[in-house]
Coordinates of C-alpha atoms in Angstrom, one line a residue:
M14 CA 0.0 0.0 0.0
A15 CA 1.3 3.4 -1.0
S16 CA 0.5 6.6 0.9
I17 CA 0.0 10.0 -0.8
Q18 CA 0.0 13.0 1.4
T19 CA -2.3 15.9 0.5
S20 CA -3.8 19.0 2.1
V21 CA -7.5 19.9 2.6
S22 CA -8.4 23.3 4.2
G23 CA -5.0 23.6 5.8
R24 CA -5.2 20.1 7.4
D25 CA -3.0 17.2 6.3
E26 CA -4.7 13.9 5.4
I27 CA -3.4 10.7 4.0
A28 CA -5.0 9.2 0.9
S29 CA -4.2 5.6 0.5
A30 CA -3.9 4.0 -3.0
T31 CA -4.3 0.2 -3.0
S32 CA -3.3 -2.2 -5.7
G33 CA -6.8 -3.8 -5.9
P34 CA -10.4 -2.3 -6.0
E35 CA -11.9 -1.6 -2.6
L36 CA -15.5 -2.6 -1.8
R37 CA -18.2 -0.5 0.0
T38 CA -21.7 -1.1 1.1
K39 CA -24.3 0.4 -1.3
K40 CA -28.0 0.4 -0.4
V41 CA -30.5 0.0 -3.2
G42 CA -34.0 0.2 -1.7
N43 CA -33.9 -2.0 1.4
V44 CA -31.2 -4.2 0.0
A45 CA -27.5 -3.6 0.9
T46 CA -25.0 -4.9 -1.6
L47 CA -21.2 -4.7 -2.0
A48 CA -20.1 -2.3 -4.7
Q49 CA -16.7 -1.2 -5.9
A50 CA -15.6 2.0 -4.2
P51 CA -15.2 4.9 -6.5
K52 CA -11.8 5.4 -8.1
T53 CA -9.7 8.3 -6.8
A54 CA -6.9 10.5 -8.0
I55 CA -5.0 13.6 -6.8
D56 CA -6.1 16.9 -8.4
A57 CA -3.8 19.8 -9.2
N58 CA -4.4 21.3 -5.8
G59 CA -3.2 18.2 -4.1
N60 CA -6.6 17.1 -2.9
V61 CA -8.3 13.7 -3.3
F62 CA -10.7 13.5 -6.3
K63 CA -13.4 10.8 -6.3
V64 CA -14.7 9.7 -9.6
P65 CA -18.6 10.0 -9.8
D66 CA -20.4 6.7 -9.4
Y67 CA -24.0 7.8 -10.2
T68 CA -25.7 7.3 -13.6
I69 CA -27.4 9.6 -16.0
K70 CA -30.6 7.9 -15.1
D71 CA -30.1 9.1 -11.5
I72 CA -29.7 12.6 -12.7
L73 CA -32.7 12.7 -15.1
S74 CA -35.0 11.1 -12.5
V75 CA -34.9 14.2 -10.2
I76 CA -35.4 17.0 -12.7
P77 CA -39.0 18.3 -12.6
K78 CA -40.8 17.8 -15.9
H79 CA -41.8 21.4 -16.2
C80 CA -38.1 22.4 -16.4
Y81 CA -38.1 21.0 -20.0
E82 CA -40.8 23.4 -21.1
R83 CA -39.6 25.7 -23.9
R84 CA -41.7 28.9 -24.3
L85 CA -41.2 30.6 -27.7
L86 CA -42.6 34.0 -26.7
Q87 CA -40.5 34.1 -23.5
S88 CA -37.4 33.1 -25.4
L89 CA -38.1 35.7 -28.1
S90 CA -38.7 38.4 -25.4
Y91 CA -35.1 38.0 -24.3
V92 CA -33.9 38.5 -27.9
F93 CA -36.0 41.6 -28.3
R94 CA -34.8 42.8 -24.8
D95 CA -31.1 42.5 -25.7
I96 CA -31.6 44.1 -29.1
L97 CA -33.6 46.9 -27.5
A98 CA -31.0 47.5 -24.9
M99 CA -28.3 47.8 -27.6
T100 CA -30.4 50.1 -29.7
I101 CA -31.1 52.4 -26.7
I102 CA -27.4 52.5 -25.7
G103 CA -26.4 53.1 -29.3
N104 CA -28.9 55.9 -30.0
I105 CA -28.2 57.8 -26.7
G106 CA -24.5 57.2 -26.4
Y107 CA -23.5 57.7 -30.0
R108 CA -25.2 61.1 -30.0
L109 CA -24.1 62.4 -26.6
I110 CA -20.5 61.2 -26.2
P111 CA -19.2 63.4 -29.1
L112 CA -20.5 66.4 -27.2
V113 CA -18.0 65.8 -24.4
E114 CA -15.1 68.2 -24.9
N115 CA -12.5 66.5 -22.7
Q116 CA -10.6 64.0 -24.8
F117 CA -9.8 61.6 -22.0
A118 CA -13.4 61.7 -20.7
R119 CA -14.6 61.0 -24.2
F120 CA -12.2 58.0 -24.5
V121 CA -13.5 56.6 -21.2
L122 CA -17.1 57.0 -22.3
W123 CA -16.5 55.3 -25.6
S124 CA -14.8 52.5 -23.8
V125 CA -17.8 52.0 -21.5
Y126 CA -20.1 52.4 -24.4
S127 CA -18.5 49.6 -26.5
Y128 CA -18.1 47.4 -23.4
T129 CA -21.8 47.6 -22.6
L130 CA -22.8 46.8 -26.2
G131 CA -20.4 43.8 -26.0
L132 CA -22.2 42.6 -22.8
F133 CA -25.6 42.5 -24.6
G134 CA -23.9 41.2 -27.7
F135 CA -22.7 38.2 -25.8
G136 CA -26.2 37.9 -24.3
L137 CA -27.5 37.5 -27.9
W138 CA -24.7 34.9 -28.6
I139 CA -26.0 32.9 -25.7
L140 CA -29.5 33.0 -27.0
A141 CA -28.3 31.7 -30.4
H142 CA -26.4 29.0 -28.5
E143 CA -29.8 28.0 -26.9
C144 CA -31.1 27.8 -30.5
G145 CA -28.4 25.4 -31.4
H146 CA -29.3 23.1 -28.6
G147 CA -33.0 23.2 -29.4
A148 CA -33.7 24.9 -26.0
F149 CA -35.1 28.1 -27.5
S150 CA -38.4 26.7 -28.7
D151 CA -40.2 23.6 -29.8
Y152 CA -39.8 24.6 -33.5
T153 CA -36.5 23.6 -35.2
W154 CA -36.9 26.0 -38.0
V155 CA -37.4 28.9 -35.6
N156 CA -34.4 27.8 -33.6
D157 CA -32.2 27.6 -36.7
F158 CA -33.4 30.9 -38.2
V159 CA -32.9 32.9 -35.1
G160 CA -29.6 31.2 -34.3
W161 CA -28.3 31.7 -37.8
V162 CA -29.1 35.4 -37.8
L163 CA -27.7 36.1 -34.4
H164 CA -24.5 34.0 -34.7
S165 CA -23.8 35.3 -38.2
Y166 CA -24.0 38.9 -37.0
L167 CA -21.4 38.0 -34.4
L168 CA -19.2 36.2 -37.0
V169 CA -19.8 32.7 -35.6
P170 CA -20.8 30.1 -38.2
Y171 CA -24.1 28.9 -36.7
F172 CA -24.4 25.3 -38.1
S173 CA -20.7 24.7 -37.9
W174 CA -20.7 25.6 -34.3
K175 CA -24.0 23.7 -33.6
F176 CA -22.6 20.5 -35.0
S177 CA -19.2 20.5 -33.4
H178 CA -20.6 21.8 -30.1
S179 CA -23.1 19.0 -30.1
K180 CA -20.2 16.5 -30.4
H181 CA -18.5 18.3 -27.5
H182 CA -21.6 17.8 -25.3
K183 CA -21.7 14.1 -26.3
A184 CA -18.0 13.6 -25.2
T185 CA -17.3 16.2 -22.6
G186 CA -14.2 15.3 -20.6
H187 CA -13.2 12.5 -23.1
I188 CA -9.5 13.0 -23.8
S189 CA -9.7 11.6 -27.4
R190 CA -13.3 12.6 -28.4
D191 CA -14.1 15.9 -26.9
M192 CA -14.1 18.8 -29.4
V193 CA -12.8 21.8 -27.5
F194 CA -10.5 22.7 -24.6
V195 CA -8.8 19.3 -24.9
P196 CA -5.7 19.6 -22.7
Y197 CA -2.3 18.4 -23.6
T198 CA -1.4 15.0 -22.1
K199 CA 2.0 14.9 -20.4
E200 CA 3.5 13.1 -23.4
E201 CA 2.1 15.7 -25.8
Y202 CA 3.4 18.6 -23.6
L203 CA 6.9 17.1 -23.5
E204 CA 6.8 16.6 -27.3
M205 CA 5.8 20.2 -27.7
K206 CA 8.7 21.4 -25.5
G207 CA 11.1 19.0 -27.1
K208 CA 12.0 17.3 -23.8
S209 CA 12.0 13.8 -22.5
K210 CA 11.3 14.5 -18.8
I211 CA 9.2 17.0 -17.0
A212 CA 12.2 17.9 -14.9
E213 CA 13.8 19.2 -18.0
V214 CA 11.0 21.8 -18.6
T215 CA 11.6 25.2 -17.2
E216 CA 8.9 27.1 -15.3
E217 CA 6.7 29.4 -17.3
T218 CA 7.2 33.1 -16.3
P219 CA 4.1 35.1 -15.3
I220 CA 4.7 37.5 -18.3
V221 CA 4.4 34.5 -20.7
T222 CA 1.2 33.5 -19.0
F223 CA -0.1 37.1 -19.3
F224 CA 0.6 37.4 -23.0
T225 CA -0.8 34.0 -23.7
L226 CA -4.0 35.0 -22.0
I227 CA -4.1 38.3 -24.0
F228 CA -3.9 36.3 -27.3
Q229 CA -6.4 33.7 -26.0
Q230 CA -9.0 36.3 -25.0
I231 CA -8.8 38.4 -28.1
G232 CA -8.2 35.9 -30.9
G233 CA -8.8 32.5 -29.3
L234 CA -12.3 32.0 -30.7
H235 CA -11.5 32.5 -34.3
F236 CA -8.2 30.8 -34.0
Y237 CA -10.2 27.8 -32.8
L238 CA -12.8 28.2 -35.6
L239 CA -10.1 28.6 -38.3
T240 CA -7.7 25.8 -37.2
N241 CA -9.6 23.7 -34.6
A242 CA -7.0 24.8 -32.0
T243 CA -7.7 23.2 -28.5
G244 CA -9.8 20.6 -30.3
Q245 CA -8.7 17.1 -31.5
P246 CA -5.5 17.5 -33.5
H247 CA -6.4 15.8 -36.8
K248 CA -2.7 15.9 -37.7
S249 CA -3.2 14.5 -41.2
H250 CA -5.1 17.7 -42.2
W251 CA -3.6 21.1 -42.8
W252 CA -5.0 24.0 -40.7
F253 CA -7.8 25.1 -43.0
A254 CA -8.8 21.6 -43.8
R255 CA -9.9 21.1 -40.2
S256 CA -11.5 24.5 -40.0
H257 CA -15.1 25.2 -39.0
F258 CA -15.5 27.1 -42.3
N259 CA -14.5 24.1 -44.5
P260 CA -17.6 21.9 -45.4
S261 CA -15.3 18.9 -45.8
S262 CA -13.6 19.3 -42.4
P263 CA -13.1 16.1 -40.4
I264 CA -15.0 17.9 -37.6
F265 CA -18.3 17.3 -39.6
D266 CA -20.2 14.5 -41.1
A267 CA -20.8 14.3 -44.8
K268 CA -24.5 15.1 -44.3
D269 CA -23.5 18.5 -42.8
Y270 CA -21.9 19.8 -46.0
W271 CA -24.5 22.3 -47.2
Y272 CA -25.3 23.5 -43.7
I273 CA -21.6 24.5 -43.3
V274 CA -21.9 26.4 -46.7
L275 CA -25.0 28.2 -45.3
S276 CA -23.0 29.1 -42.2
D277 CA -20.3 30.6 -44.5
I278 CA -22.9 32.5 -46.4
G279 CA -24.0 34.0 -43.0
M280 CA -20.4 35.2 -42.6
I281 CA -20.3 36.8 -46.0
C282 CA -23.6 38.6 -45.4
T283 CA -22.1 40.1 -42.2
F284 CA -18.9 41.2 -43.9
T285 CA -21.0 42.8 -46.6
A286 CA -23.3 44.5 -44.1
V287 CA -20.3 45.9 -42.1
Y288 CA -18.6 47.1 -45.4
L289 CA -21.8 49.0 -46.4
W290 CA -22.2 50.3 -42.9
A291 CA -18.7 51.8 -43.0
K292 CA -19.2 53.1 -46.6
Y293 CA -22.6 54.8 -46.1
F294 CA -22.3 56.0 -42.5
S295 CA -18.7 56.0 -41.4
V296 CA -15.8 53.8 -40.5
W297 CA -15.9 55.1 -37.0
S298 CA -19.6 54.1 -36.7
A299 CA -18.9 50.5 -37.8
F300 CA -15.8 50.4 -35.6
I301 CA -17.3 51.5 -32.3
N302 CA -20.8 50.0 -32.8
W303 CA -19.8 46.6 -34.2
F304 CA -16.1 45.8 -34.3
I305 CA -15.2 46.7 -30.7
P306 CA -18.3 45.0 -29.3
F307 CA -17.5 42.0 -31.5
L308 CA -14.1 41.8 -29.8
W309 CA -15.8 41.9 -26.4
V310 CA -18.1 39.1 -27.5
N311 CA -15.0 37.1 -28.5
H312 CA -13.4 37.7 -25.1
W313 CA -16.5 36.8 -23.1
L314 CA -17.1 33.6 -25.1
V315 CA -13.5 32.4 -24.4
F316 CA -13.5 33.7 -20.9
V317 CA -16.7 31.9 -19.9
T318 CA -16.1 28.6 -21.8
F319 CA -12.5 28.2 -20.8
L320 CA -13.4 28.6 -17.1
Q321 CA -16.3 26.2 -17.4
H322 CA -14.1 23.4 -18.6
T323 CA -10.7 24.1 -17.0
D324 CA -10.0 24.0 -13.3
P325 CA -7.3 22.5 -11.0
T326 CA -10.0 20.2 -9.6
M327 CA -11.3 19.0 -12.9
P328 CA -10.7 15.5 -14.4
H329 CA -10.5 14.2 -17.9
Y330 CA -10.9 10.5 -18.8
D331 CA -9.6 8.0 -21.3
A332 CA -11.9 5.9 -23.4
K333 CA -12.1 3.0 -20.9
E334 CA -12.9 5.2 -17.9
W335 CA -15.2 7.8 -19.5
T336 CA -19.0 7.7 -19.2
F337 CA -21.5 10.5 -20.1
A338 CA -22.4 11.0 -16.5
K339 CA -18.7 11.4 -15.5
G340 CA -17.9 13.7 -18.4
A341 CA -20.8 16.0 -17.8
A342 CA -19.7 16.3 -14.2
A343 CA -16.3 17.5 -15.4
T344 CA -17.5 21.0 -15.7
I345 CA -17.9 23.8 -13.1
D346 CA -20.4 26.5 -12.2
R347 CA -19.1 29.9 -11.3
N348 CA -20.6 33.2 -10.3
F349 CA -20.5 36.4 -12.4
G350 CA -23.0 38.4 -10.3
F351 CA -25.7 40.6 -11.9
I352 CA -24.2 40.4 -15.3
G353 CA -24.0 36.6 -15.2
Q354 CA -27.6 36.1 -14.2
H355 CA -29.4 38.9 -16.0
I356 CA -27.3 39.7 -19.2
F357 CA -25.4 36.4 -19.8
H358 CA -28.6 34.4 -19.2
D359 CA -27.2 32.2 -16.4
I360 CA -24.8 30.4 -18.8
I361 CA -22.1 30.7 -16.1
E362 CA -24.1 29.8 -13.1
T363 CA -25.9 26.7 -14.5
H364 CA -23.4 25.1 -16.9
V365 CA -23.1 21.7 -15.1
L366 CA -26.9 21.2 -15.6
H367 CA -26.5 22.3 -19.2
H368 CA -24.1 19.5 -19.9
Y369 CA -26.5 16.9 -18.5
V370 CA -29.6 18.2 -20.3
S371 CA -28.8 20.9 -22.9
R372 CA -32.4 21.2 -24.1
I373 CA -33.6 22.8 -20.8
P374 CA -34.0 26.5 -21.4
F375 CA -31.9 28.8 -19.3
Y376 CA -34.9 30.3 -17.5
N377 CA -35.6 26.9 -16.0
A378 CA -32.0 25.9 -15.4
R379 CA -31.6 27.2 -11.8
E380 CA -34.5 25.0 -10.5
A381 CA -33.1 22.0 -12.4
T382 CA -29.6 22.7 -11.0
D383 CA -30.9 22.6 -7.5
A384 CA -32.5 19.3 -8.2
I385 CA -29.5 17.5 -9.7
R386 CA -27.2 18.8 -6.9
K387 CA -29.0 16.4 -4.6
V388 CA -27.8 13.5 -6.7
M389 CA -24.3 14.8 -7.5
G390 CA -23.5 15.7 -3.9
E391 CA -19.7 16.3 -3.6
H392 CA -19.3 15.9 -7.3
Y393 CA -21.1 19.1 -8.1
R394 CA -18.5 21.8 -8.7
Y395 CA -19.1 25.4 -7.9
D396 CA -16.6 28.2 -7.3
G397 CA -17.7 31.7 -6.3
E398 CA -14.3 33.2 -6.5
N399 CA -13.8 36.3 -8.7
M400 CA -13.6 34.9 -12.2
W401 CA -10.8 37.2 -13.2
L402 CA -8.7 35.8 -10.4
S403 CA -9.8 32.3 -11.4
L404 CA -8.6 33.0 -15.0
W405 CA -5.1 33.7 -13.8
K406 CA -4.9 30.8 -11.4
V407 CA -6.2 28.3 -14.0
A408 CA -3.8 29.6 -16.6
R409 CA -0.9 29.1 -14.2
S410 CA -1.9 25.8 -12.8
C411 CA -3.5 23.8 -15.7
Q412 CA -0.9 23.1 -18.3
F413 CA -1.3 19.4 -19.1
V414 CA -3.0 16.3 -17.7
E415 CA -1.3 13.3 -16.1
D416 CA -2.8 9.8 -16.4
N417 CA -3.8 7.8 -13.3
E418 CA -5.5 4.6 -14.5
G419 CA -7.7 6.4 -16.9
V420 CA -8.4 9.4 -14.7
M421 CA -6.4 12.4 -15.9
M422 CA -5.8 15.4 -13.6
F423 CA -4.2 18.7 -14.4
R424 CA -0.5 19.4 -13.6
N425 CA 2.0 22.2 -14.2
V426 CA 5.7 23.0 -14.2
N427 CA 5.2 26.2 -12.2
G428 CA 5.6 24.7 -8.8
I429 CA 1.8 25.1 -8.1
G430 CA 0.0 22.4 -6.2
Q431 CA 0.6 18.7 -6.9
A432 CA 3.9 18.2 -8.7
P433 CA 3.9 16.0 -11.8
E434 CA 5.8 12.8 -11.9
N435 CA 9.1 13.0 -13.7

């Protein structure tokens, strides 16, 4: 028997790893049976992680049936609300800010103006995301039309995203099948660094982490869409061949071809509209009302999704260990306050539930989340820490995953938390 020392809330505890499976008493109804104890691993913080042992049936059985109800008028009302908010902000701000004489004050006001438009722009992106999951309404054609229009305006190829994102949901946490935020394995990390042992890899300086995050937050979305970066490698295809804009990309099935073309047409329509906007109004108008808010939407999308699927406590699984129930639990809910609940439509606060049942509309997700937490117990992840602080911590501590009998936990070479094996 080998002992692994770890720390929980400042107290030392000993986690024992045995060579054979342990048994525990599991009660089903009035019958007590012996069942294999859940597998454990050590997370990047040095704490014991227990692999979930409940099933998807256990999860679905506790969700109230009315949580599945999709109400078209209610869903549309949020689209109209977000567009109305952007219209009001645009009409008032665009007219009043030029009247401010102080140049610095005007710069600050334009910055706040474009930031606010970006918030509601990301709110629209989330509603289009609901369309892609069929959570917007009972009508597929309505979902696809609304989703295509909204995502195209924000330069996201609707059907391309819909199809690859669906595969992500079907294989969340699966190291070889998941479609996005797939971490490096230790072996891949060493290969990238050109090293043979972790001990040979030097620590990453904070300034490198900072500039990596800047690139990730500004250009990460479209780098992913163009090259499938952070997705499965598909090394036999050159970068555009595996792009979300290529109808023949290995990301998609053959039946998806013309839907991908339609997504690309949406992109062309947006580029044309922005060109005409700049030509007949002004370049400044298109820049401050569309381009800068568009960059903010890019940032929020990467910011939110990265932190939903990357955390020092989060596992990934190999093909033998993975199940849908385990993979869906390999996500985390966080808290972004008023903006998260009322502008970002609870996508941050109810993401774990979203991975178990993506067709539940966001306005029913809090109730459903409360229900599934009773089944998930300690396996439900929530972190109420400031998300900007979490972004820095995650970037510093989650560099690659190390395998432990099919359960893969994050490690790093920065001396943070549990040290990787050499």
